[in-house]
mmCIF file of C-alpha atoms in Angstrom:
data_model
loop_
_atom_site.group_PDB
_atom_site.id
_atom_site.type_symbol
_atom_site.label_atom_id
_atom_site.label_comp_id
_atom_site.label_asym_id
_atom_site.label_seq_id
_atom_site.Cartn_x
_atom_site.Cartn_y
_atom_site.Cartn_z
ATOM 1 C CA MET A 1290 61.070 5.835 15.048
ATOM 2 C CA PRO A 1291 59.449 7.938 12.364
ATOM 3 C CA VAL A 1292 57.873 6.464 9.064
ATOM 4 C CA LYS A 1293 59.100 8.450 5.881
ATOM 5 C CA ALA A 1294 57.762 8.526 2.474
ATOM 6 C CA TYR A 1295 60.107 7.166 -0.154
ATOM 7 C CA PRO A 1296 61.532 9.780 -2.845
ATOM 8 C CA ARG A 1297 60.119 7.765 -5.615
ATOM 9 C CA TYR A 1298 57.285 5.241 -6.406
ATOM 10 C CA VAL A 1299 56.706 3.408 -9.582
ATOM 11 C CA PRO A 1300 53.519 1.016 -10.650
ATOM 12 C CA SER A 1301 54.116 -2.210 -9.473
ATOM 13 C CA GLY A 1302 52.274 -3.950 -12.360
ATOM 14 C CA VAL A 1303 49.852 -5.748 -10.218
ATOM 15 C CA GLU A 1304 46.461 -3.789 -9.361
ATOM 16 C CA TRP A 1305 46.174 -4.578 -5.988
ATOM 17 C CA VAL A 1306 49.494 -3.987 -4.843
ATOM 18 C CA GLY A 1307 49.433 -0.540 -6.609
ATOM 19 C CA GLU A 1308 52.774 1.512 -6.407
ATOM 20 C CA ILE A 1309 55.791 0.238 -4.710
ATOM 21 C CA PRO A 1310 58.899 2.481 -3.906
ATOM 22 C CA ASP A 1311 61.735 2.402 -6.549
ATOM 23 C CA GLY A 1312 64.256 -0.403 -5.912
ATOM 24 C CA TRP A 1313 61.621 -2.657 -4.603
ATOM 25 C CA GLN A 1314 60.257 -5.952 -6.608
ATOM 26 C CA GLU A 1315 57.066 -7.617 -6.537
ATOM 27 C CA LEU A 1316 57.296 -11.663 -6.736
ATOM 28 C CA ARG A 1317 54.955 -14.521 -6.478
ATOM 29 C CA LEU A 1318 55.795 -16.491 -3.430
ATOM 30 C CA LYS A 1319 56.831 -19.695 -5.269
ATOM 31 C CA PHE A 1320 60.080 -17.603 -6.155
ATOM 32 C CA VAL A 1321 60.510 -16.526 -2.528
ATOM 33 C CA GLY A 1322 60.432 -19.695 -0.406
ATOM 34 C CA ASP A 1323 58.798 -23.117 -0.127
ATOM 35 C CA ALA A 1324 55.223 -23.851 0.497
ATOM 36 C CA ILE A 1325 54.677 -27.252 2.374
ATOM 37 C CA ILE A 1326 51.475 -28.971 3.279
ATOM 38 C CA GLY A 1327 51.373 -30.651 6.570
ATOM 39 C CA LEU A 1328 51.318 -34.024 7.976
ATOM 40 C CA THR A 1329 48.140 -36.730 7.425
ATOM 41 C CA TYR A 1330 47.699 -38.882 10.334
ATOM 42 C CA ASP A 1331 45.086 -41.381 11.486
ATOM 43 C CA PRO A 1332 43.403 -42.132 14.857
ATOM 44 C CA ASP A 1333 46.035 -45.169 15.431
ATOM 45 C CA ASN A 1334 48.987 -42.503 15.396
ATOM 46 C CA LEU A 1335 47.665 -40.573 18.429
ATOM 47 C CA THR A 1336 49.799 -40.816 21.490
ATOM 48 C CA ASP A 1337 50.937 -39.202 24.558
ATOM 49 C CA GLU A 1338 53.296 -36.269 25.107
ATOM 50 C CA ILE A 1339 56.180 -38.612 26.221
ATOM 51 C CA ALA A 1340 55.836 -41.151 23.267
ATOM 52 C CA GLY A 1341 54.870 -38.766 20.373
ATOM 53 C CA THR A 1342 55.642 -35.276 18.830
ATOM 54 C CA LEU A 1343 53.238 -32.593 18.870
ATOM 55 C CA VAL A 1344 51.146 -31.577 15.832
ATOM 56 C CA LEU A 1345 50.455 -28.051 15.482
ATOM 57 C CA ARG A 1346 46.927 -27.337 14.184
ATOM 58 C CA ALA A 1347 44.628 -24.472 13.293
ATOM 59 C CA ASN A 1348 43.387 -24.164 17.017
ATOM 60 C CA ASN A 1349 47.164 -23.412 17.941
ATOM 61 C CA ILE A 1350 47.075 -20.273 15.856
ATOM 62 C CA GLN A 1351 45.488 -17.745 18.075
ATOM 63 C CA ASP A 1352 46.165 -13.738 17.910
ATOM 64 C CA ARG A 1353 48.946 -14.191 15.459
ATOM 65 C CA LYS A 1354 50.818 -16.389 17.888
ATOM 66 C CA LEU A 1355 51.270 -20.060 18.598
ATOM 67 C CA VAL A 1356 49.759 -21.575 21.815
ATOM 68 C CA ALA A 1357 49.659 -25.099 23.273
ATOM 69 C CA ASP A 1358 46.094 -25.138 23.687
ATOM 70 C CA ASP A 1359 44.432 -28.683 23.248
ATOM 71 C CA PRO A 1360 47.717 -30.574 22.327
ATOM 72 C CA VAL A 1361 47.719 -33.390 20.123
ATOM 73 C CA PHE A 1362 50.893 -35.998 19.955
ATOM 74 C CA VAL A 1363 51.457 -38.569 17.269
ATOM 75 C CA ASP A 1364 53.773 -41.090 16.650
ATOM 76 C CA VAL A 1365 54.865 -41.370 13.201
ATOM 77 C CA ASP A 1366 57.954 -41.406 10.999
ATOM 78 C CA ALA A 1367 57.579 -38.492 8.632
ATOM 79 C CA PRO A 1368 59.900 -36.671 6.392
ATOM 80 C CA GLU A 1369 61.994 -34.029 8.097
ATOM 81 C CA ARG A 1370 60.502 -31.210 6.040
ATOM 82 C CA LEU A 1371 57.149 -31.713 8.062
ATOM 83 C CA ARG A 1372 58.798 -30.726 11.269
ATOM 84 C CA THR A 1373 58.723 -26.850 12.059
ATOM 85 C CA LYS A 1374 61.864 -24.784 11.883
ATOM 86 C CA ALA A 1375 62.524 -21.262 13.392
ATOM 87 C CA GLY A 1376 60.876 -18.598 11.571
ATOM 88 C CA ASP A 1377 58.441 -20.767 9.617
ATOM 89 C CA ILE A 1378 54.969 -19.262 9.071
ATOM 90 C CA LEU A 1379 52.140 -21.441 9.851
ATOM 91 C CA ILE A 1380 49.184 -20.755 8.006
ATOM 92 C CA CYS A 1381 45.671 -22.217 8.428
ATOM 93 C CA SER A 1382 44.922 -23.370 4.749
ATOM 94 C CA ARG A 1383 41.499 -25.317 5.214
ATOM 95 C CA ASN A 1384 38.802 -24.998 7.999
ATOM 96 C CA GLY A 1385 35.126 -25.463 8.159
ATOM 97 C CA SER A 1386 34.915 -21.446 9.152
ATOM 98 C CA ARG A 1387 36.007 -19.484 5.935
ATOM 99 C CA HIS A 1388 37.074 -16.386 7.966
ATOM 100 C CA LEU A 1389 39.779 -18.632 9.873
ATOM 101 C CA ILE A 1390 41.383 -19.799 6.534
ATOM 102 C CA GLY A 1391 44.611 -17.638 6.205
ATOM 103 C CA LYS A 1392 45.246 -16.705 9.691
ATOM 104 C CA ASN A 1393 48.937 -17.597 10.528
ATOM 105 C CA ALA A 1394 51.546 -17.426 13.260
ATOM 106 C CA GLN A 1395 55.475 -17.394 13.068
ATOM 107 C CA VAL A 1396 57.316 -20.701 14.946
ATOM 108 C CA THR A 1397 59.135 -19.526 17.870
ATOM 109 C CA ALA A 1398 61.906 -21.503 19.955
ATOM 110 C CA GLN A 1399 59.135 -23.219 21.878
ATOM 111 C CA PHE A 1400 57.528 -24.953 18.599
ATOM 112 C CA ILE A 1401 60.597 -25.873 16.830
ATOM 113 C CA GLY A 1402 60.604 -29.554 15.588
ATOM 114 C CA CYS A 1403 56.893 -29.812 15.811
ATOM 115 C CA TYR A 1404 54.770 -31.688 12.927
ATOM 116 C CA PHE A 1405 52.246 -29.401 11.615
ATOM 117 C CA GLY A 1406 48.620 -30.846 10.108
ATOM 118 C CA ALA A 1407 47.503 -31.276 6.659
ATOM 119 C CA PHE A 1408 45.069 -28.667 7.368
ATOM 120 C CA ASN A 1409 47.833 -26.328 7.511
ATOM 121 C CA THR A 1410 50.685 -25.261 5.300
ATOM 122 C CA VAL A 1411 54.177 -24.085 6.435
ATOM 123 C CA PHE A 1412 55.805 -21.027 4.358
ATOM 124 C CA ARG A 1413 59.762 -21.471 4.749
ATOM 125 C CA SER A 1414 61.992 -18.804 3.403
ATOM 126 C CA PRO A 1415 64.773 -16.671 4.598
ATOM 127 C CA VAL A 1416 62.739 -13.418 4.297
ATOM 128 C CA ASN A 1417 60.032 -14.779 6.773
ATOM 129 C CA ASP A 1418 60.560 -12.272 9.322
ATOM 130 C CA PHE A 1419 59.463 -9.580 6.833
ATOM 131 C CA LEU A 1420 56.794 -11.748 5.158
ATOM 132 C CA PHE A 1421 54.986 -12.442 8.245
ATOM 133 C CA HIS A 1422 53.967 -8.870 8.562
ATOM 134 C CA VAL A 1423 52.786 -8.947 5.047
ATOM 135 C CA PHE A 1424 50.774 -12.161 5.601
ATOM 136 C CA ASN A 1425 49.058 -10.186 8.303
ATOM 137 C CA SER A 1426 48.252 -7.318 6.173
ATOM 138 C CA SER A 1427 45.256 -6.512 4.103
ATOM 139 C CA LEU A 1428 47.185 -7.453 0.833
ATOM 140 C CA PHE A 1429 47.196 -11.142 2.266
ATOM 141 C CA GLU A 1430 43.776 -11.179 3.194
ATOM 142 C CA PHE A 1431 42.807 -9.835 -0.124
ATOM 143 C CA GLN A 1432 44.227 -12.349 -2.098
ATOM 144 C CA SER A 1433 43.338 -15.298 0.307
ATOM 145 C CA GLY A 1434 39.914 -14.140 0.259
ATOM 146 C CA SER A 1435 39.747 -13.983 -3.667
ATOM 147 C CA TYR A 1436 40.790 -17.715 -4.119
ATOM 148 C CA LEU A 1437 37.791 -19.168 -1.757
ATOM 149 C CA THR A 1438 35.071 -20.307 -3.397
ATOM 150 C CA SER A 1439 31.829 -21.989 -2.577
ATOM 151 C CA THR A 1440 33.035 -25.278 -4.002
ATOM 152 C CA ILE A 1441 37.041 -24.775 -2.764
ATOM 153 C CA ASN A 1442 36.693 -23.828 0.650
ATOM 154 C CA GLN A 1443 40.560 -23.962 1.153
ATOM 155 C CA LEU A 1444 43.673 -22.082 0.434
ATOM 156 C CA THR A 1445 45.621 -24.532 -1.963
ATOM 157 C CA LEU A 1446 49.248 -24.782 -2.553
ATOM 158 C CA GLY A 1447 48.858 -23.438 -6.048
ATOM 159 C CA ALA A 1448 46.972 -20.370 -4.739
ATOM 160 C CA LEU A 1449 49.516 -19.641 -1.937
ATOM 161 C CA ASN A 1450 52.338 -19.872 -4.369
ATOM 162 C CA SER A 1451 50.785 -17.491 -6.953
ATOM 163 C CA PHE A 1452 50.446 -14.774 -4.217
ATOM 164 C CA VAL A 1453 52.197 -11.430 -5.462
ATOM 165 C CA VAL A 1454 54.351 -9.654 -2.607
ATOM 166 C CA PRO A 1455 56.285 -6.470 -2.419
ATOM 167 C CA LEU A 1456 59.738 -7.073 -1.234
ATOM 168 C CA PRO A 1457 62.371 -4.254 -0.618
ATOM 169 C CA PRO A 1458 66.210 -5.117 -0.706
ATOM 170 C CA VAL A 1459 66.987 -7.296 2.544
ATOM 171 C CA PRO A 1460 68.369 -4.402 4.808
ATOM 172 C CA GLU A 1461 65.144 -2.357 4.348
ATOM 173 C CA GLN A 1462 63.069 -5.725 5.046
ATOM 174 C CA GLN A 1463 64.892 -5.955 8.461
ATOM 175 C CA GLN A 1464 64.226 -2.193 9.290
ATOM 176 C CA ILE A 1465 60.613 -2.706 8.468
ATOM 177 C CA ALA A 1466 60.225 -5.824 10.294
ATOM 178 C CA ALA A 1467 62.059 -4.419 13.372
ATOM 179 C CA PHE A 1468 59.712 -1.070 13.292
ATOM 180 C CA LEU A 1469 56.548 -3.261 12.997
ATOM 181 C CA ASP A 1470 57.711 -5.797 16.024
ATOM 182 C CA TRP A 1471 57.967 -2.569 17.879
ATOM 183 C CA LYS A 1472 54.945 -0.785 16.955
ATOM 184 C CA THR A 1473 52.558 -4.045 17.047
ATOM 185 C CA GLY A 1474 54.269 -4.752 20.415
ATOM 186 C CA GLN A 1475 52.962 -1.518 21.886
ATOM 187 C CA ILE A 1476 49.257 -2.220 20.284
ATOM 188 C CA ASP A 1477 49.344 -5.692 21.602
ATOM 189 C CA ALA A 1478 50.224 -4.302 25.279
ATOM 190 C CA LEU A 1479 47.323 -1.897 25.057
ATOM 191 C CA ILE A 1480 44.948 -4.629 24.001
ATOM 192 C CA GLY A 1481 46.057 -6.755 26.594
ATOM 193 C CA LYS A 1482 45.106 -4.061 29.453
ATOM 194 C CA LYS A 1483 41.986 -3.817 27.642
ATOM 195 C CA LYS A 1484 41.290 -7.583 27.715
ATOM 196 C CA GLU A 1485 42.177 -7.522 31.511
ATOM 197 C CA LEU A 1486 39.301 -4.735 31.977
ATOM 198 C CA LEU A 1487 36.975 -6.559 29.941
ATOM 199 C CA GLU A 1488 37.536 -10.036 31.853
ATOM 200 C CA LYS A 1489 36.569 -8.044 34.971
ATOM 201 C CA LEU A 1490 33.483 -6.879 33.332
ATOM 202 C CA LYS A 1491 32.504 -10.195 32.075
ATOM 203 C CA GLU A 1492 33.006 -11.868 35.640
ATOM 204 C CA LYS A 1493 30.888 -8.924 37.080
ATOM 205 C CA ARG A 1494 28.091 -9.577 34.468
ATOM 206 C CA ILE A 1495 28.222 -13.338 34.932
ATOM 207 C CA ALA A 1496 27.768 -12.782 38.779
ATOM 208 C CA VAL A 1497 24.658 -10.384 38.233
ATOM 209 C CA ILE A 1498 22.978 -12.803 35.911
ATOM 210 C CA THR A 1499 23.459 -15.724 37.900
ATOM 211 C CA GLN A 1500 21.987 -14.020 40.995
ATOM 212 C CA ALA A 1501 19.124 -12.704 39.166
ATOM 213 C CA VAL A 1502 17.939 -16.033 37.570
ATOM 214 C CA THR A 1503 18.611 -18.168 40.511
ATOM 215 C CA GLN A 1504 17.678 -15.813 43.212
ATOM 216 C CA GLY A 1505 15.506 -13.301 41.754
ATOM 217 C CA LEU A 1506 15.385 -9.330 41.460
ATOM 218 C CA ASN A 1507 14.231 -9.091 45.097
ATOM 219 C CA PRO A 1508 17.048 -9.371 47.528
ATOM 220 C CA ALA A 1509 14.723 -9.255 50.452
ATOM 221 C CA ALA A 1510 12.543 -12.329 49.238
ATOM 222 C CA PRO A 1511 12.509 -15.312 51.853
ATOM 223 C CA LEU A 1512 14.615 -18.109 50.407
ATOM 224 C CA ARG A 1513 14.278 -21.895 51.032
ATOM 225 C CA ASP A 1514 16.628 -24.697 50.285
ATOM 226 C CA SER A 1515 16.330 -25.891 46.800
ATOM 227 C CA GLY A 1516 17.650 -29.581 47.552
ATOM 228 C CA ILE A 1517 20.273 -29.161 44.698
ATOM 229 C CA PRO A 1518 23.778 -28.939 46.044
ATOM 230 C CA TRP A 1519 25.042 -26.490 43.421
ATOM 231 C CA LEU A 1520 21.945 -24.312 43.225
ATOM 232 C CA GLY A 1521 21.851 -23.762 46.890
ATOM 233 C CA ASN A 1522 18.823 -21.284 48.134
ATOM 234 C CA VAL A 1523 16.049 -20.001 46.111
ATOM 235 C CA PRO A 1524 13.255 -17.716 46.586
ATOM 236 C CA LYS A 1525 10.315 -19.551 48.711
ATOM 237 C CA HIS A 1526 7.695 -19.095 46.143
ATOM 238 C CA TRP A 1527 9.802 -20.344 42.992
ATOM 239 C CA GLU A 1528 9.328 -24.123 41.883
ATOM 240 C CA VAL A 1529 12.062 -26.535 41.428
ATOM 241 C CA LYS A 1530 11.316 -28.936 38.787
ATOM 242 C CA LYS A 1531 13.177 -30.809 35.699
ATOM 243 C CA LEU A 1532 13.058 -29.203 32.080
ATOM 244 C CA SER A 1533 11.331 -31.974 30.872
ATOM 245 C CA ARG A 1534 8.283 -31.036 33.201
ATOM 246 C CA VAL A 1535 7.581 -27.699 31.277
ATOM 247 C CA THR A 1536 8.123 -28.903 27.763
ATOM 248 C CA VAL A 1537 5.556 -30.200 25.190
ATOM 249 C CA SER A 1538 8.088 -31.666 22.923
ATOM 250 C CA ARG A 1539 11.947 -32.280 22.212
ATOM 251 C CA CYS A 1540 14.372 -33.692 19.969
ATOM 252 C CA ASP A 1541 18.103 -33.767 19.191
ATOM 253 C CA GLY A 1542 19.903 -33.720 15.799
ATOM 254 C CA PRO A 1543 20.524 -37.094 13.439
ATOM 255 C CA PHE A 1544 23.603 -39.008 14.395
ATOM 256 C CA GLY A 1545 25.995 -40.885 12.606
ATOM 257 C CA SER A 1546 26.245 -40.453 8.788
ATOM 258 C CA GLY A 1547 22.620 -38.927 8.452
ATOM 259 C CA LEU A 1548 24.102 -35.480 8.101
ATOM 260 C CA LYS A 1549 27.666 -34.608 7.288
ATOM 261 C CA SER A 1550 29.342 -31.597 5.856
ATOM 262 C CA GLU A 1551 29.115 -32.942 2.426
ATOM 263 C CA HIS A 1552 25.296 -32.483 2.756
ATOM 264 C CA TYR A 1553 25.710 -28.823 2.813
ATOM 265 C CA VAL A 1554 24.463 -26.477 0.327
ATOM 266 C CA ASP A 1555 24.316 -22.917 -0.494
ATOM 267 C CA GLU A 1556 20.434 -22.429 0.623
ATOM 268 C CA GLY A 1557 17.654 -24.407 2.060
ATOM 269 C CA VAL A 1558 16.926 -25.537 5.550
ATOM 270 C CA ARG A 1559 19.059 -24.060 7.958
ATOM 271 C CA VAL A 1560 21.061 -26.278 10.254
ATOM 272 C CA ILE A 1561 21.763 -25.312 13.721
ATOM 273 C CA ARG A 1562 25.152 -26.345 14.986
ATOM 274 C CA LEU A 1563 26.973 -26.261 18.311
ATOM 275 C CA GLN A 1564 28.935 -22.943 17.280
ATOM 276 C CA ASN A 1565 25.513 -21.145 16.998
ATOM 277 C CA ILE A 1566 24.373 -21.792 20.400
ATOM 278 C CA GLU A 1567 26.135 -19.428 22.721
ATOM 279 C CA PHE A 1568 25.636 -17.978 26.212
ATOM 280 C CA ALA A 1569 21.862 -17.253 25.999
ATOM 281 C CA GLU A 1570 22.331 -15.775 22.617
ATOM 282 C CA PHE A 1571 22.241 -17.200 19.121
ATOM 283 C CA ASP A 1572 25.282 -16.672 16.809
ATOM 284 C CA ASP A 1573 23.880 -16.195 13.608
ATOM 285 C CA GLU A 1574 27.417 -15.853 11.674
ATOM 286 C CA ASP A 1575 28.385 -19.265 10.745
ATOM 287 C CA LYS A 1576 25.754 -20.554 8.539
ATOM 288 C CA ALA A 1577 24.755 -24.206 6.891
ATOM 289 C CA PHE A 1578 21.958 -25.374 4.914
ATOM 290 C CA ILE A 1579 20.716 -28.617 3.351
ATOM 291 C CA ASP A 1580 18.191 -29.525 0.822
ATOM 292 C CA PRO A 1581 14.713 -29.402 1.742
ATOM 293 C CA GLU A 1582 14.268 -32.949 0.173
ATOM 294 C CA TYR A 1583 16.820 -34.377 2.142
ATOM 295 C CA TYR A 1584 15.768 -32.635 5.212
ATOM 296 C CA ARG A 1585 12.376 -34.367 4.863
ATOM 297 C CA GLU A 1586 14.174 -37.750 4.811
ATOM 298 C CA LEU A 1587 15.934 -37.264 8.282
ATOM 299 C CA GLY A 1588 12.701 -36.980 10.112
ATOM 300 C CA ASP A 1589 11.623 -34.503 12.909
ATOM 301 C CA HIS A 1590 14.547 -32.320 14.232
ATOM 302 C CA ASP A 1591 12.587 -28.957 13.326
ATOM 303 C CA VAL A 1592 13.150 -25.671 15.095
ATOM 304 C CA TYR A 1593 10.597 -22.971 15.336
ATOM 305 C CA PRO A 1594 11.200 -19.347 16.477
ATOM 306 C CA GLY A 1595 11.247 -19.226 20.311
ATOM 307 C CA ASP A 1596 12.077 -22.773 20.585
ATOM 308 C CA LEU A 1597 14.976 -23.236 23.410
ATOM 309 C CA LEU A 1598 18.241 -24.580 21.647
ATOM 310 C CA VAL A 1599 20.890 -26.669 24.067
ATOM 311 C CA ALA A 1600 24.381 -27.573 23.471
ATOM 312 C CA GLY A 1601 25.121 -31.255 24.198
ATOM 313 C CA LEU A 1602 28.838 -30.869 23.691
ATOM 314 C CA GLY A 1603 31.273 -28.573 25.266
ATOM 315 C CA ASP A 1604 34.967 -27.701 26.245
ATOM 316 C CA GLY A 1605 36.805 -25.180 28.409
ATOM 317 C CA LYS A 1606 35.632 -22.291 26.727
ATOM 318 C CA ASN A 1607 32.084 -23.404 26.106
ATOM 319 C CA PRO A 1608 30.369 -25.410 28.442
ATOM 320 C CA VAL A 1609 28.068 -28.283 27.866
ATOM 321 C CA GLY A 1610 24.659 -27.377 28.588
ATOM 322 C CA ARG A 1611 24.727 -23.938 27.586
ATOM 323 C CA ALA A 1612 21.304 -22.710 25.821
ATOM 324 C CA CYS A 1613 19.871 -19.886 23.760
ATOM 325 C CA LYS A 1614 16.375 -18.819 22.237
ATOM 326 C CA ALA A 1615 15.722 -19.542 18.615
ATOM 327 C CA PRO A 1616 15.483 -16.177 16.618
ATOM 328 C CA GLY A 1617 12.583 -15.451 14.516
ATOM 329 C CA ASN A 1618 14.553 -15.190 11.210
ATOM 330 C CA LEU A 1619 15.735 -18.631 10.716
ATOM 331 C CA GLY A 1620 13.097 -19.847 8.206
ATOM 332 C CA PRO A 1621 12.951 -23.425 7.926
ATOM 333 C CA ALA A 1622 15.505 -24.968 10.621
ATOM 334 C CA MET A 1623 16.603 -28.092 12.144
ATOM 335 C CA VAL A 1624 19.294 -29.220 14.931
ATOM 336 C CA LYS A 1625 22.478 -31.028 14.222
ATOM 337 C CA ALA A 1626 23.729 -33.894 16.118
ATOM 338 C CA ASP A 1627 24.746 -32.982 20.096
ATOM 339 C CA CYS A 1628 22.350 -30.000 19.663
ATOM 340 C CA PHE A 1629 19.022 -30.281 21.589
ATOM 341 C CA ARG A 1630 15.662 -28.649 20.627
ATOM 342 C CA TYR A 1631 12.933 -27.916 23.407
ATOM 343 C CA ARG A 1632 9.430 -26.548 23.030
ATOM 344 C CA PHE A 1633 7.607 -25.050 26.024
ATOM 345 C CA GLU A 1634 4.112 -25.388 27.338
ATOM 346 C CA GLU A 1635 2.070 -22.167 27.049
ATOM 347 C CA GLY A 1636 2.647 -20.317 30.228
ATOM 348 C CA LYS A 1637 5.201 -22.560 31.856
ATOM 349 C CA ALA A 1638 8.230 -21.102 31.033
ATOM 350 C CA ASP A 1639 9.673 -18.229 29.237
ATOM 351 C CA THR A 1640 12.642 -19.188 26.820
ATOM 352 C CA GLN A 1641 15.138 -16.392 27.483
ATOM 353 C CA PHE A 1642 14.735 -16.816 30.924
ATOM 354 C CA VAL A 1643 15.505 -20.702 30.807
ATOM 355 C CA ALA A 1644 18.471 -20.052 28.553
ATOM 356 C CA TYR A 1645 19.689 -17.331 30.915
ATOM 357 C CA GLN A 1646 19.661 -19.996 33.804
ATOM 358 C CA MET A 1647 20.791 -23.050 31.793
ATOM 359 C CA SER A 1648 23.901 -20.987 30.431
ATOM 360 C CA PHE A 1649 25.096 -19.245 33.606
ATOM 361 C CA THR A 1650 24.875 -22.451 35.630
ATOM 362 C CA ALA A 1651 26.147 -24.833 33.018
ATOM 363 C CA MET A 1652 29.686 -24.592 34.191
ATOM 364 C CA ALA A 1653 28.881 -25.706 37.757
ATOM 365 C CA LEU A 1654 26.408 -28.445 36.587
ATOM 366 C CA SER A 1655 28.588 -29.672 33.511
ATOM 367 C CA GLY A 1656 31.090 -31.806 35.833
ATOM 368 C CA ALA A 1657 28.127 -33.446 37.640
ATOM 369 C CA LEU A 1658 26.208 -34.868 34.778
ATOM 370 C CA SER A 1659 28.238 -34.589 31.728
ATOM 371 C CA SER A 1660 30.669 -37.585 30.243
ATOM 372 C CA GLY A 1661 33.854 -37.443 28.147
ATOM 373 C CA VAL A 1662 37.539 -37.030 28.759
ATOM 374 C CA THR A 1663 38.359 -34.008 26.280
ATOM 375 C CA ARG A 1664 35.159 -32.687 25.508
ATOM 376 C CA ALA A 1665 32.133 -32.895 28.107
ATOM 377 C CA ARG A 1666 29.012 -34.419 26.516
ATOM 378 C CA MET A 1667 25.661 -34.687 27.540
ATOM 379 C CA ASN A 1668 22.554 -36.684 25.540
ATOM 380 C CA LEU A 1669 19.166 -35.637 25.353
ATOM 381 C CA SER A 1670 17.880 -37.499 28.291
ATOM 382 C CA LEU A 1671 20.189 -36.370 30.928
ATOM 383 C CA THR A 1672 19.546 -32.677 29.487
ATOM 384 C CA SER A 1673 15.797 -33.337 30.308
ATOM 385 C CA ASP A 1674 16.348 -34.382 33.691
ATOM 386 C CA ARG A 1675 18.360 -30.964 34.521
ATOM 387 C CA VAL A 1676 16.794 -29.472 37.266
ATOM 388 C CA LEU A 1677 15.869 -25.732 37.062
ATOM 389 C CA CYS A 1678 13.991 -23.057 39.274
ATOM 390 C CA PHE A 1679 11.064 -21.312 38.098
ATOM 391 C CA PRO A 1680 9.516 -18.069 39.118
ATOM 392 C CA PRO A 1681 5.782 -17.365 38.158
ATOM 393 C CA ILE A 1682 5.956 -16.660 34.456
ATOM 394 C CA ASP A 1683 5.497 -13.067 34.869
ATOM 395 C CA GLU A 1684 8.526 -12.704 37.115
ATOM 396 C CA GLN A 1685 10.501 -14.581 34.535
ATOM 397 C CA ARG A 1686 9.608 -12.255 31.747
ATOM 398 C CA LEU A 1687 10.983 -9.098 33.796
ATOM 399 C CA PRO A 1688 13.614 -7.261 31.887
ATOM 400 C CA LEU A 1689 16.860 -8.850 33.095
ATOM 401 C CA ILE A 1690 20.017 -7.662 31.445
ATOM 402 C CA SER A 1691 21.005 -6.730 27.716
ATOM 403 C CA THR A 1692 23.065 -9.420 26.103
ATOM 404 C CA PRO A 1693 26.184 -8.155 23.813
ATOM 405 C CA LYS A 1694 27.867 -11.042 21.866
ATOM 406 C CA ALA A 1695 27.253 -14.040 24.083
ATOM 407 C CA ARG A 1696 30.724 -15.606 23.613
ATOM 408 C CA ARG A 1697 32.220 -12.516 25.437
ATOM 409 C CA CYS A 1698 31.042 -14.144 28.533
ATOM 410 C CA ALA A 1699 32.527 -17.217 27.817
#
């Protein structure tokens, strides 16, 4: 289906829209449809699938589609307009991660009649098939980003209603939407094939690293029983001992009300959170800071370059017990709740080697030691008792494998 130029273009009158085809109009969203903020509920409203109604939240929006991951059901008597209708566009309008704000998906038959949570907004209009593609264009990304500030980390109803969108006549909208459905479908199919290949490569990579950090690089080395069921045989000259045996200090983050999101500031002492701890690699993208004076009130939760960072909370994609090495460019830093910091005795352990071993055996171990129904959790004491196998320090430091973005291995 070829894309042809229009015979005539005219200025839209809006700088970031530029020229539009003659016969199109540019309108603010408030004149096109209704923006509706989602349902507010409390823990007492939570129930099971039989008694309740599914609530769509930000995590249900993935790759421009709705998924049923991590479902939450509530038993409430809410207005009918808070139930999804066919064609609704569900938009993430508030989130701890700024880059997730604005992600959206269109409601399909499977998700009709669901509630949607208060951190989301539904846009409802008769031209949503066309608008869905506008909402996934750079035009929407530019406008949504311009409304986010350091003080307002959300896409407000007023901001959304103020968005300017170009609208062709309805027949052209239908043609454009049909073309984009077809073209993006082709692209999605290619992406799917690439993902299958990447998954196979990830499995291979995990197998290589797991083999190296539990049985070494010499396949001819004599083995012995480690005494740990999930670990099996290890090289005969390796030592098997608890993590606490090779550390000189350890700590966890402040719990309870000691550190909340409202304590965060634009700069100061870096706060290491769960999303920063990936598979044997530190993720530096999501940053948070607290005031140095408040940090001193919280006690000793400090992190130095080269320390081991361990995640005490996990889920299906990010196992509890994964670990990484603290990088050297953090500046003053501390760990948050459910994050642990370990500092090794000189010459006893290489931080990167331990991070590899803890991360790539985390899945096998988490079920045995962790607790929690929806999210697996380990405390500092259980993590310190975690048994690892240690080759001589020079062998730990042998080059193993380069790590791309660690979450790609999850």
